[in-house]
Each structure stands twice: as C-alpha cells, then as structure tokens.
Coordinates of C-alpha atoms and ligand atoms in Angstrom, one line a residue:
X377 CA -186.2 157.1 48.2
X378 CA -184.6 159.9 50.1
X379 CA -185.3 157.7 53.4
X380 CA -183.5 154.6 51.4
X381 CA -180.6 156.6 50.6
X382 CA -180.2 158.2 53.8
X383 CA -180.6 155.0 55.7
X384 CA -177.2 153.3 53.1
X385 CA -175.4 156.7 54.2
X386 CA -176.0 156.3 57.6
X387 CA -175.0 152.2 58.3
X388 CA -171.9 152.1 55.9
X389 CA -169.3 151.0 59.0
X390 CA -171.8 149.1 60.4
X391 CA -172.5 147.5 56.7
X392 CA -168.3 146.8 56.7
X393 CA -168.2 145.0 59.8
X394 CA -171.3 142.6 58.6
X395 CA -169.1 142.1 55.6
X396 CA -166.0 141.0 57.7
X397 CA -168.6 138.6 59.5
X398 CA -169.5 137.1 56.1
X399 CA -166.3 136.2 55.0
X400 CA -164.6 135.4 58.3
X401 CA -166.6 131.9 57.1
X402 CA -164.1 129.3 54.9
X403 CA -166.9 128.1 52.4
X404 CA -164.8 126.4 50.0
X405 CA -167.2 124.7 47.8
X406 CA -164.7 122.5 45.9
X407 CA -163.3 121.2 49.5
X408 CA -165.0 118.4 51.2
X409 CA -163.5 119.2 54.6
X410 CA -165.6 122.2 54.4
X411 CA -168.8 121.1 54.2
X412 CA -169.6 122.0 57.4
X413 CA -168.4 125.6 56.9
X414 CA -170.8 125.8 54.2
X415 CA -173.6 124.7 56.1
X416 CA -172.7 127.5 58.8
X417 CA -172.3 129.9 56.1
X418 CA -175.5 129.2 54.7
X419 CA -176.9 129.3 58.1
X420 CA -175.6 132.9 59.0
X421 CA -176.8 134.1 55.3
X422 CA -180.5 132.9 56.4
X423 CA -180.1 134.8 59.5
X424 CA -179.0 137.9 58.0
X425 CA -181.8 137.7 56.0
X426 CA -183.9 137.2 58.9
X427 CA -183.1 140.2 60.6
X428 CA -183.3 142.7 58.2
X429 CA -187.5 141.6 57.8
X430 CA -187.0 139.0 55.3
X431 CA -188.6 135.5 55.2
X432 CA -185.9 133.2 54.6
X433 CA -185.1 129.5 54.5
X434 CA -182.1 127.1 54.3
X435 CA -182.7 124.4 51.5
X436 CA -180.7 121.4 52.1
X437 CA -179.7 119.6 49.2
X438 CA -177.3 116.8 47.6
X439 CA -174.4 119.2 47.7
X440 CA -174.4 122.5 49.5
X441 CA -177.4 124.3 51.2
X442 CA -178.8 126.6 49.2
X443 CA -180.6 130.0 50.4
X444 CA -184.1 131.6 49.7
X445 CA -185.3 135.0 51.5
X446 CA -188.4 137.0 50.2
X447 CA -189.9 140.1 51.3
X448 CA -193.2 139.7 52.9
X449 CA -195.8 139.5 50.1
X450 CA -197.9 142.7 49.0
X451 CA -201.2 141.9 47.1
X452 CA -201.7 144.6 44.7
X453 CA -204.5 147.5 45.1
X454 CA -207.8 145.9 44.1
X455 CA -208.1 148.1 41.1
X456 CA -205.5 146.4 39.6
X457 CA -206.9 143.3 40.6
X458 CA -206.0 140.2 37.9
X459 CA -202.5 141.8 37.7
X460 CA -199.4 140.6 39.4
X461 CA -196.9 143.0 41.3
X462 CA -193.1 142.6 39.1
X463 CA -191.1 139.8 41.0
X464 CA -187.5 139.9 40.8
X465 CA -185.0 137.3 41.9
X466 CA -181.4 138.7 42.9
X467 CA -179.0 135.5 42.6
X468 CA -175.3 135.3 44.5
X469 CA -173.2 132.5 45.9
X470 CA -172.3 132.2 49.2
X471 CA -169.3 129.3 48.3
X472 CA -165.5 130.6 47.4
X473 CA -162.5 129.3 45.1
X474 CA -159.9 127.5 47.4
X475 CA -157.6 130.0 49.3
X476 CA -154.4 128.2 47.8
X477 CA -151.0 129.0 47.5
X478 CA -151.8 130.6 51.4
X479 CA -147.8 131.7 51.4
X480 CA -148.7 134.5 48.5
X481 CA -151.5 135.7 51.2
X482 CA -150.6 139.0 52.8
X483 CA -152.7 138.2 55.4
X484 CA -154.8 135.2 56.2
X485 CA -157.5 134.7 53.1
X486 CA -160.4 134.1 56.2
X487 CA -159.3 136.9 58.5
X488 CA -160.9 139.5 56.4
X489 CA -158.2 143.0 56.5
X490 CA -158.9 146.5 55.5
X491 CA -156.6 148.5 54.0
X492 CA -157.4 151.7 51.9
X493 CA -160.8 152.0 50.7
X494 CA -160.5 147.7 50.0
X495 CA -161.1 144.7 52.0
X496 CA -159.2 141.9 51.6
X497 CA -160.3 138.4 51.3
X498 CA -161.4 135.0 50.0
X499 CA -164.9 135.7 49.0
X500 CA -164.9 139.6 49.5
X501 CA -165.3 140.3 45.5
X502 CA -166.4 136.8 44.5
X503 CA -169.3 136.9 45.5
X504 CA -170.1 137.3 49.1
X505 CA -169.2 141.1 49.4
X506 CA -172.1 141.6 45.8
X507 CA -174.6 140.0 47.0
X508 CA -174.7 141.9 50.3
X509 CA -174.4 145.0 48.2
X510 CA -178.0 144.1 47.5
X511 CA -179.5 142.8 51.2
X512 CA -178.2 145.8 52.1
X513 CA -180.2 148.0 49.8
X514 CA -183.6 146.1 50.3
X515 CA -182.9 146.2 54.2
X516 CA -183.0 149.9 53.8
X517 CA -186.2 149.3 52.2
X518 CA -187.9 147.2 54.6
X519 CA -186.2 149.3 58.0
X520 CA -187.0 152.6 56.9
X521 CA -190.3 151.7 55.7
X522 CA -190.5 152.8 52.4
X523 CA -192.9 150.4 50.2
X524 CA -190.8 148.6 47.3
X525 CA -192.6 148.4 43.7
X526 CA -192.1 144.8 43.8
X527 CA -191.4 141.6 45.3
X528 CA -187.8 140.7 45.5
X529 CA -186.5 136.6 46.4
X530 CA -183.2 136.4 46.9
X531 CA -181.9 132.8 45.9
X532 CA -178.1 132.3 47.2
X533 CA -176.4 129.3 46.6
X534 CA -173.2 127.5 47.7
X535 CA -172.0 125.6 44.6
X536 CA -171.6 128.4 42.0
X537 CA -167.8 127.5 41.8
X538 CA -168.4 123.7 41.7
X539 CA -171.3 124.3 38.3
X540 CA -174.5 124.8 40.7
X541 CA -175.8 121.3 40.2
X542 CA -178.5 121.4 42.7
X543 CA -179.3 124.6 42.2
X544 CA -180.8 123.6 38.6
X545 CA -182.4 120.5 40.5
X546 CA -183.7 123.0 42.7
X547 CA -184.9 125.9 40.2
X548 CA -187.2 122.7 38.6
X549 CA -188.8 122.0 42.1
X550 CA -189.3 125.1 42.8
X551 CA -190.7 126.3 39.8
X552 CA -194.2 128.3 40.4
X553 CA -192.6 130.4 43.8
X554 CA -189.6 131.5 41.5
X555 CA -191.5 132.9 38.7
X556 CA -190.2 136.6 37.9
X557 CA -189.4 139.0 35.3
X558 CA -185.6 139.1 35.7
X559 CA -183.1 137.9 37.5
X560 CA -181.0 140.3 38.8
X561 CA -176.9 139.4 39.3
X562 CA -173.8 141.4 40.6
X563 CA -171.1 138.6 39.7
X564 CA -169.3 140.0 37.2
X565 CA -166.7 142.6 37.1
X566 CA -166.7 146.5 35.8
X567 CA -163.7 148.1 34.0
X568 CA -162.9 150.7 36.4
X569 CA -164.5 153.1 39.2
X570 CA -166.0 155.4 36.3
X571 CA -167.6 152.6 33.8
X572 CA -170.3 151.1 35.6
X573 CA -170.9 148.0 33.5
X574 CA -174.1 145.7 32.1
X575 CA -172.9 142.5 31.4
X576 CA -174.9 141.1 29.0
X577 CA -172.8 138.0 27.5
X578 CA -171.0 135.3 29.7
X579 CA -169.0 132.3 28.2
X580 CA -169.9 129.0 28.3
X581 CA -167.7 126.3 29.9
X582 CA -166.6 122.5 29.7
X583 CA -164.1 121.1 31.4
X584 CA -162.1 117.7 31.2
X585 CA -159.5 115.7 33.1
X586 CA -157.0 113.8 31.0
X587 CA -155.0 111.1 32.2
X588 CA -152.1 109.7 30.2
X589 CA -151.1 106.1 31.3
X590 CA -147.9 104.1 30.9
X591 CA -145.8 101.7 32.8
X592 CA -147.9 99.8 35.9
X593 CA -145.3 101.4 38.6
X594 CA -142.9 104.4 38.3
X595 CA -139.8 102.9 36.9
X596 CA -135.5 103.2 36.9
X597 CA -135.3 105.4 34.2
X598 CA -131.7 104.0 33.9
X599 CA -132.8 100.5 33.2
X600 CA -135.9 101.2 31.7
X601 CA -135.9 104.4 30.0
X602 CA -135.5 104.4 26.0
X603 CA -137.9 101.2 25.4
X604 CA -141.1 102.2 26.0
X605 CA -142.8 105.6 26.1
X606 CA -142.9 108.6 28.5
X607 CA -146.3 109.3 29.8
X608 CA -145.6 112.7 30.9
X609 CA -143.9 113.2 27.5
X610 CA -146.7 111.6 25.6
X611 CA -149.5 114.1 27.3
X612 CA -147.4 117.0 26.3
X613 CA -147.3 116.2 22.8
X614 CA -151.2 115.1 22.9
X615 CA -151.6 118.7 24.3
X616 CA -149.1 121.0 23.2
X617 CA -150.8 120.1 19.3
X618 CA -154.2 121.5 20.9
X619 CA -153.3 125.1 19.8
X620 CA -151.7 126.3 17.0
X621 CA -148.9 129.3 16.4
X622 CA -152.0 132.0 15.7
X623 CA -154.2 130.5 18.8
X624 CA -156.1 128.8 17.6
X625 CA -157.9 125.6 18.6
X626 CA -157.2 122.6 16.4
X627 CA -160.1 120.4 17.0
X628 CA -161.8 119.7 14.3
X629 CA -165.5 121.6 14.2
X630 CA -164.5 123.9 17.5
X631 CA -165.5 126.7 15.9
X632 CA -168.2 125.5 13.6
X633 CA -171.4 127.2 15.3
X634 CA -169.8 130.6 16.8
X635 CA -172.0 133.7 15.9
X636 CA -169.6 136.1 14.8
X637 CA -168.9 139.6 16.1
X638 CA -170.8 142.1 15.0
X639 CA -169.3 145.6 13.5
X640 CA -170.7 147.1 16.1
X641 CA -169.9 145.1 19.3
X642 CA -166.4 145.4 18.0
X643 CA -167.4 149.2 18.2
X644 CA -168.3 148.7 21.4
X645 CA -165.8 147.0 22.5
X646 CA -163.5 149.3 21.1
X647 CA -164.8 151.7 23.3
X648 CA -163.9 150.4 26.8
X649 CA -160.8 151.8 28.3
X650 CA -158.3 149.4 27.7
X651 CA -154.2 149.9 27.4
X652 CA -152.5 146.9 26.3
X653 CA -149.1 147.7 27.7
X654 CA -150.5 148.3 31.3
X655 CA -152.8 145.1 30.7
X656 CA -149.5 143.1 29.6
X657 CA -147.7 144.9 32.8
X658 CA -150.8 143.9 35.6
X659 CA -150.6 140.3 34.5
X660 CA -146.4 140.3 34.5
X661 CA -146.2 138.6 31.1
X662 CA -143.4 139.5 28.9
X663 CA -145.5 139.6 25.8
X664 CA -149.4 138.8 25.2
X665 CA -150.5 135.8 23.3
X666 CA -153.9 135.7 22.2
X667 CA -156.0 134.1 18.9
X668 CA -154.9 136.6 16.0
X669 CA -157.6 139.0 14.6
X670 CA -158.9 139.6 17.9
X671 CA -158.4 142.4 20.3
X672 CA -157.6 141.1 23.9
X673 CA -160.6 142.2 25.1
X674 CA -162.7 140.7 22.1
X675 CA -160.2 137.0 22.8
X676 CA -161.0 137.2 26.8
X677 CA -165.0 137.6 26.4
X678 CA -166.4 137.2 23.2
X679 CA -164.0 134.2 21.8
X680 CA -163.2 130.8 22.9
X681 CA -160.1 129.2 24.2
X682 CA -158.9 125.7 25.8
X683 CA -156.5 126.1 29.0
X684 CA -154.6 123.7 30.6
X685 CA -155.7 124.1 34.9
X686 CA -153.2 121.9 35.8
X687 CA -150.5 119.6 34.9
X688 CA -148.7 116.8 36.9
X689 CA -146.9 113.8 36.6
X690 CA -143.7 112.3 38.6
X691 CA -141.9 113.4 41.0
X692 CA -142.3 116.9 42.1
X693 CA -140.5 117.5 45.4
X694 CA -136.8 118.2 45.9
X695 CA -134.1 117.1 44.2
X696 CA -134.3 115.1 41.6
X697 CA -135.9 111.6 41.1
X698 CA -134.9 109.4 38.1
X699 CA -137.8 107.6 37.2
X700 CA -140.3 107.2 33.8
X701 CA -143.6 107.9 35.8
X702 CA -146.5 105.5 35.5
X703 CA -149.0 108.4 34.9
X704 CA -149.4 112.2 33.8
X705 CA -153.0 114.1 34.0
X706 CA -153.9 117.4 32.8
X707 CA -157.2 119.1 33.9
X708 CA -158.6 121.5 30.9
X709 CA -161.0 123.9 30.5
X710 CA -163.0 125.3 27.0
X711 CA -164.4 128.4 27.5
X712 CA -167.0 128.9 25.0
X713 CA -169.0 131.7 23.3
X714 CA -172.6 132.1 21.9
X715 CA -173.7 129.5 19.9
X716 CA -171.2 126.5 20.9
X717 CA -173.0 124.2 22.4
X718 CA -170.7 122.0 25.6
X719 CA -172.3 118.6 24.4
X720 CA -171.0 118.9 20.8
X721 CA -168.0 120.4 22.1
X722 CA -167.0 117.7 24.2
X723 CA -167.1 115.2 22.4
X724 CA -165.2 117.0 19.7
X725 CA -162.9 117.1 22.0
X726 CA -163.1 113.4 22.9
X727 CA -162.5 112.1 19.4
X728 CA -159.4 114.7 18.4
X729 CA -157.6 113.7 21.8
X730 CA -158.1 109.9 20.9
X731 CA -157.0 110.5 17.4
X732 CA -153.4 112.4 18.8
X733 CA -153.0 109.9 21.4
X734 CA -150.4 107.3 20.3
X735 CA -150.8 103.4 20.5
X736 CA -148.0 103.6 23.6
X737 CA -149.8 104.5 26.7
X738 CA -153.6 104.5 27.3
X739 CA -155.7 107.1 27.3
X740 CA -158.4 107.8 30.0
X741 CA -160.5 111.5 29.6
X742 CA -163.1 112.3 32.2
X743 CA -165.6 115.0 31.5
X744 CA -166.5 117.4 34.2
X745 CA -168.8 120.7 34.7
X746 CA -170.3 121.8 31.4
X747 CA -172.4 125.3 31.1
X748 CA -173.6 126.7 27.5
X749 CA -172.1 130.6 27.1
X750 CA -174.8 133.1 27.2
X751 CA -176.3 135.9 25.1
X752 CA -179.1 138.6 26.1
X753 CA -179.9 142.0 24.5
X754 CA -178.8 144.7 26.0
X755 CA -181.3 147.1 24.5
X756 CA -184.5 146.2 25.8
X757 CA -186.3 148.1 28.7
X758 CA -184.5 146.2 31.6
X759 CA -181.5 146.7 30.2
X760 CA -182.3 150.5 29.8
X761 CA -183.6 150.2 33.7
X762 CA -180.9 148.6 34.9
X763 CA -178.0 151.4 32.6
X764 CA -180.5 154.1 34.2
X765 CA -180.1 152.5 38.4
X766 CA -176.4 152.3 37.6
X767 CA -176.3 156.1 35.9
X768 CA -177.9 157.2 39.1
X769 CA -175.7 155.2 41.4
X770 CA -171.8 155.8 39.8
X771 CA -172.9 159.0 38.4
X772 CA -170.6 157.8 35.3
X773 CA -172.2 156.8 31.7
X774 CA -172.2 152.8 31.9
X775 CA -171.0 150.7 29.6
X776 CA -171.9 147.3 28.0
X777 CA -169.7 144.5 27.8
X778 CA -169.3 141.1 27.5
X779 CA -167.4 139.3 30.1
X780 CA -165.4 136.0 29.8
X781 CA -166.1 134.1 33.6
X782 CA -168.9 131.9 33.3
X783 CA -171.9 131.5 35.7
X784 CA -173.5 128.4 34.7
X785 CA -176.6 129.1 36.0
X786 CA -177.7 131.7 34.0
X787 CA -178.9 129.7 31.6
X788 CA -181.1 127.5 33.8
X789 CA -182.5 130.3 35.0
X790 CA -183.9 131.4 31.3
X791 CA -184.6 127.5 30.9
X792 CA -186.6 127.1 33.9
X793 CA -188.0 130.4 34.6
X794 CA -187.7 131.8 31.2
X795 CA -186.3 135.1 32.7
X796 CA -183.5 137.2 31.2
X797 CA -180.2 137.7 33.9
X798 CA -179.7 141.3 34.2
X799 CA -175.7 141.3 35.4
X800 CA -174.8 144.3 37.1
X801 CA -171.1 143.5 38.0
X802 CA -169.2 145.6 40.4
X803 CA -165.4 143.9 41.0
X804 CA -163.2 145.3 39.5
X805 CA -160.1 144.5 37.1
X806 CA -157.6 144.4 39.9
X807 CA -160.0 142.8 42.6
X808 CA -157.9 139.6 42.3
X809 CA -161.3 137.1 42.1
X810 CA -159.9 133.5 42.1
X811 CA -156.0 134.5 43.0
X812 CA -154.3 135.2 46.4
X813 CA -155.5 138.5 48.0
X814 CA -159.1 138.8 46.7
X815 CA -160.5 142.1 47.2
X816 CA -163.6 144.1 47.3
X817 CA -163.6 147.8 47.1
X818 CA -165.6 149.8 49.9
X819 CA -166.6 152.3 47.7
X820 CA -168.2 149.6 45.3
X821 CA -169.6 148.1 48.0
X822 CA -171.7 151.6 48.8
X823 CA -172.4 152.5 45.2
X824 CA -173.6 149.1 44.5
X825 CA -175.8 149.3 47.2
X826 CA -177.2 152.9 45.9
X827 CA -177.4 150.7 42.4
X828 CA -179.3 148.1 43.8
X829 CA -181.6 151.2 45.9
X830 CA -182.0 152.8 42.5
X831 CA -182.8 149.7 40.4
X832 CA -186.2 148.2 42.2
X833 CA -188.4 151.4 41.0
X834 CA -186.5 151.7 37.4
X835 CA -187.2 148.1 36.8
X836 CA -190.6 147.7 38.1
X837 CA -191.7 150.6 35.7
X838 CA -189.8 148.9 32.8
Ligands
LIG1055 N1 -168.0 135.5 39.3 C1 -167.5 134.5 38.5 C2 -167.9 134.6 37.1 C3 -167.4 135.8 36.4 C4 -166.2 136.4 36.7 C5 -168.1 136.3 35.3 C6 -165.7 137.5 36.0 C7 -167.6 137.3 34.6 C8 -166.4 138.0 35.0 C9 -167.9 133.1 39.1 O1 -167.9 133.1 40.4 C10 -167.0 132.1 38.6 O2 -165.8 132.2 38.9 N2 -167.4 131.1 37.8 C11 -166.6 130.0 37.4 C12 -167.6 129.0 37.0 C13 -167.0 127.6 36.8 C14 -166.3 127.1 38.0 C15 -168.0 126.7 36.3 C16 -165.7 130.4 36.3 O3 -166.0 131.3 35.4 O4 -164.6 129.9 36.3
LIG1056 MN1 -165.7 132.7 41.0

C-alpha cells in the first residue's frame, strides 16, 4: 500500500494537468451540437484507461457512447477454487450541464483555470474531476505493481444529466460481465473539508413540460386584450396554486407513500454542520422558504418538492411589446423521496393540473425523465468499509447523509445487478455543480484518490 500511496504523492501535478485535458472537452449531453464532443470525450476517457493498464472499450449507443475499462482478470489461487475474487464497478459520467449564462463565467467554462487550491470548470466537480479521483488510484495500483484484492470495471457514461437511458439498456445487455458486489460512486457532495460523507439516500425525480395555449397568433393587446384569456396569466395561476403558504405540495396523494423520518436520521441530521444564516447568505436570499416542520437540510434531501426550471411566454427582448401571447410553457421538476414512486406521481400530477386548468386555453403536459429516489443502509459491512477508506483518507470522522441531487441510475444498477451503490461524494457545498464557475478542489481531488487507494482492500474484506 505504501507503493500506492507513494506513487498518488509522487504524480499529483502531473494528475492536474490530465484533469485540465479532461475537461478542456465541451460534453454537453443535453446539446445536440455536441454530439461529436461527446464522442471525442468518450474517446479520450477509453484511452486514458488504456494507458494506465486497463482494458477498455467505447460502447456506442442510441444516445451517447458509453465507457467500460477493467483490470486484467486475476483467477483466484486454486485453493480457493469454486470461489469468485469481489468485483466492484466504479460508475461516473463523462457528460456536463450546459455552460449557460457564459457572461457570469470568470473565465471560459472549457478552458479549465486554477486558482488557489481549485480548478475551475464545466465538469471539474460534476463529475469528470471524481471519477478520475478513482482511475487515478487504481493506475497507482496497476503502475507500481501492487496486486488489487479484486476486480474493478469502471462503467462511465455520457448521459447522466439527460436520465442515462442507454445506460439502463445497456446494464440489461450486459448483464453477466457486470455482475459485482457494489457499485462504487463519487457523485455526490461532502459538507465540508473535515466531514467526509457516505451518501446513502438520493432523491427520486420526474420532470414535466407544460404548455398553456391560447390565441392561434400573438395578438394587439389593444384590440384584443379583455375578451379572451391570457395564456401566460392562465399558467401562472395553474402554477402558482401548486404550493401552498407552508410549502407544501397540493396535489392530491403527493405525499401518500413517503416513509417518514426517523428520530434518529433527524439525529443525524442534526448533526451535520450547518448555519442557517451563512446558508441563507451563500445562496443571496433575503429569507429561506422551505416546507414547515422540516429543517433545511431535512427539506433539501430527505423531502420532496416541485420547482418550476423555466418559465416563458411573449416577448422577452427589449422594450416593451403589447401583445396577448399565443403560448406560455413551464418546465417542472418533482424531486421525490423514498417510497414515492415517479409513475404514480406523474400522473397525479397529470390529473390536478387538468383539474386547475380553466376551460379558456388548452392545456398540453409532456412528461420527461423520471428516476425513483433511493434508500440503502448505511450500516452494513460496506458501508462500515467504505466510512473506514474515507477515515483513513480525510483523517476526519465521516458522516452519513442523505443528499437531494438525483442519479437515476442507481436504481438500475440494484435492478439489474442487484448491487447496493456505495456513494462516496467529494464536491463540496460551494463547488458550484450545475451554475457558472464549477469547481473541484485539488485537495479533494488527492484525498479522494487516497479514498479510493484505501477502499479496494477495506471492501474486498467486507
Ligand atoms: N452529481 C449529480 C447528482 C447529485 C448532486 C447528487 C449533488 C447528490 C448531490 C448529478 O450529476 C446530477 O446532477 N443529476 C441530475 C439528474 C437529473 C438530470 C435526472 C440532477 O440531480 O438534477
Ligand atoms: Mn449533475
């Protein structure tokens, strides 16, 4: 292990600049002009893996390639013959979240920039800069020689921010090499330097597009407007009755199945460093709003809420425009929680938005992505393995926590492979996932390497 560790001290700048490489490449899953950005990403992630002395392979697929890279097989000792070495899969995504607004960018989101002990860019935290964390630890392996208790495939995608649709097509086909005993995943966060986190609970996910139509052309508001109804108007009364004055979600049955919160989760949670007036001073809010009875922490992982993504209708460029639009569309997410199931939810949701929507425009709702929330204990042996890897690594107690994000394929994974995800997140709080000026901190970076070093003999003993 010493040889492992030595080899991660040793190859940190040379570990940076492979990072910079990594996210120098625009894979914006969600944007068909990069498709072939993807493609080269995925290409550059298979030869990465490659080079460091694993096999690997691009999968093409409907969408976005996706990539596999195994270490070379070791048959077990024949006195242990009948029994299988541990296999674990590490999952990460090679595909972003659009770089947009680029004018709140301090410096261009692909032209990764570092500055302090961080490195700034579109990808660096989510999830490009985690999942080399890991081919960086098991290239230490493989270079320095030193034999690995198991077998390790990594499986990287490019559609993680678009739901991983082929990826669940792919998990099916692919079945009998993907077998394992975990799945291993650093796509979460961790609440600061000194509370290394397991993530044991991830919210679920549906998500809808609502368009509100009225008139068959924008019209003179002047000659027009006061005999027939506003479509832009009309949406915002459909949705501004979606949420009451405690915030909570009116839809009939919503909340019907949620497992509650146990006494002591809410312990736990309790338990996490948390300030509410730096919170409300991070996010620039002049007050926090949040369902009542529930800490923020306990509303922003372990309950569900309904947000509006987007909103537009009309005229939206200078000046001003006098006109009843023809249209309005809203694009709304559920984030759900263990045991709300995204079928029964949506339509829910289906059936109260027809019943608000009045007889003077039509209403059209489009249901997109759906993943269910998940739920894994955090007590049994892997967890314990994977608290120990990260003990050894931080050198800080870890915690356990929920987290709010989703990653829908963690329940495919238990599904398909029936294998727990073991979610060992290193961003952190401030690391700006999804917003302008994503960051990863170096120092993360290393220590999740160390983490990842630490885990393989913890969780093959486990
Ligand atoms: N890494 C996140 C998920 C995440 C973030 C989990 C923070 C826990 C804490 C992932 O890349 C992500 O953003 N997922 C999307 C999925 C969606 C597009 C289906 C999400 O949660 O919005
Ligand atoms: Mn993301």
């Amino acid at each position: 292990m010493q040889a492992v560790i030595d080899y991660l001290n040793s190859n940190q700048s040379r570990f940076v600049d492979e990072l910079c490489d990594y996210l120098r490449f625009p894979s914006v899953s969600a944007q068909p002009q990069h498709k072939q950005d993807l493609h080269a990403c995925a290409e550059w992630v298979a030869a990465h893996c490659g080079h460091i002395g694993l096999l690997a392979e691009v999968h093409q697929t409907d969408g976005h390639p996706i990539v596999t890279a195994r270490t070379p097989w070791r048959p077990l000792p024949d006195s242990t013959c009948g029994r299988r070495r541990p296999h674990f899969l590490i999952y990460g995504h090679y595909d972003v979240q659009p770089p947009e607004p680029f004018e709140l960018w301090k410096s261009p989101p692909f032209e990764p920039r570092i500055e302090g002990h961080s490195i700034f860019a579109r990808g660096a935290c989510d999830n490009k800069g985690q999942n080399l964390a890991h081919l960086k630890a098991v290239e230490a392996y493989l270079k320095t020689g030193t034999e690995l208790p198991c077998d390790i495939t990594f499986v990287i995608e490019g559609e993680e921010e678009v739901g991983s649709k082929s990826l669940s097509t792919f998990l099916k086909a692919h079945r009998e090499e993907l077998l394992c005993d975990a799945i291993v995943i650093s796509d979460t966060g961790m609440p600061s330097p000194k509370h290394p986190a397991l993530t044991y609970a991830l919210r679920g996910i549906a998500a809808f597009e609502i368009n509100v139509h009225g008139p068959n052309r924008d019209l003179h508001s002047g000659i027009f407007g006061g005999t027939l109804d506003n479509p832009a108007m009309a949406l915002a009364q459909i949705l501004a009755r979606l949420r009451d004055k405690n915030g909570r979600i009116t839809i009939p049955g919503f909340y019907d199945d949620i497992q509650p919160l146990s006494s002591y989760e809410r312990k736990q949670f309790a338990r996490l460093p948390f300030k509410q007036s730096d919170y409300k001073k991070f996010l620039g809010v002049p007050k926090l709003f949040g369902e009542r009875g529930y800490t923020p922490l306990e509303q922003r992982s372990a309950r569900p809420t309904l947000e509006i993504n987007g909103l537009t209708s009309g005229y939206q460029g200078e000046g001003s425009k006098t006109i009843v639009p023809a249209w309005a569309r809203a694009k709304i997410t559920t984030r759900l929680v263990p045991n709300q199931k995204p079928a029964k939810v949506i339509k829910a949701v289906h059936k109260h938005l027809k019943k608000l929507c009045p007889p003077t425009v039509r209403l059209e709702i489009e249901s997109g992505h759906g993943a269910e929330p998940y739920l894994v204990s955090p007590t049994g042996p892997q967890a314990q393995a994977a608290v120990r890897a990260l003990k050894l690594a931080f050198e800080y107690e870890p915690v356990l926590m929920r987290e709010g994000g989703s990653i829908p394929i963690v329940n495919e994974f238990k599904k398909i492979l029936g294998a727990d995800a073991l979610m060992l997140g290193l961003a952190l709080p401030d690391d700006n996932a999804h917003s302008p000026n994503e960051k990863f901190d170096l120092n993360c970076f290393s220590k999740g390497q160390l983490m990842s070093a630490y885990l393989w003999p913890e969780l093959s003993r486990a």
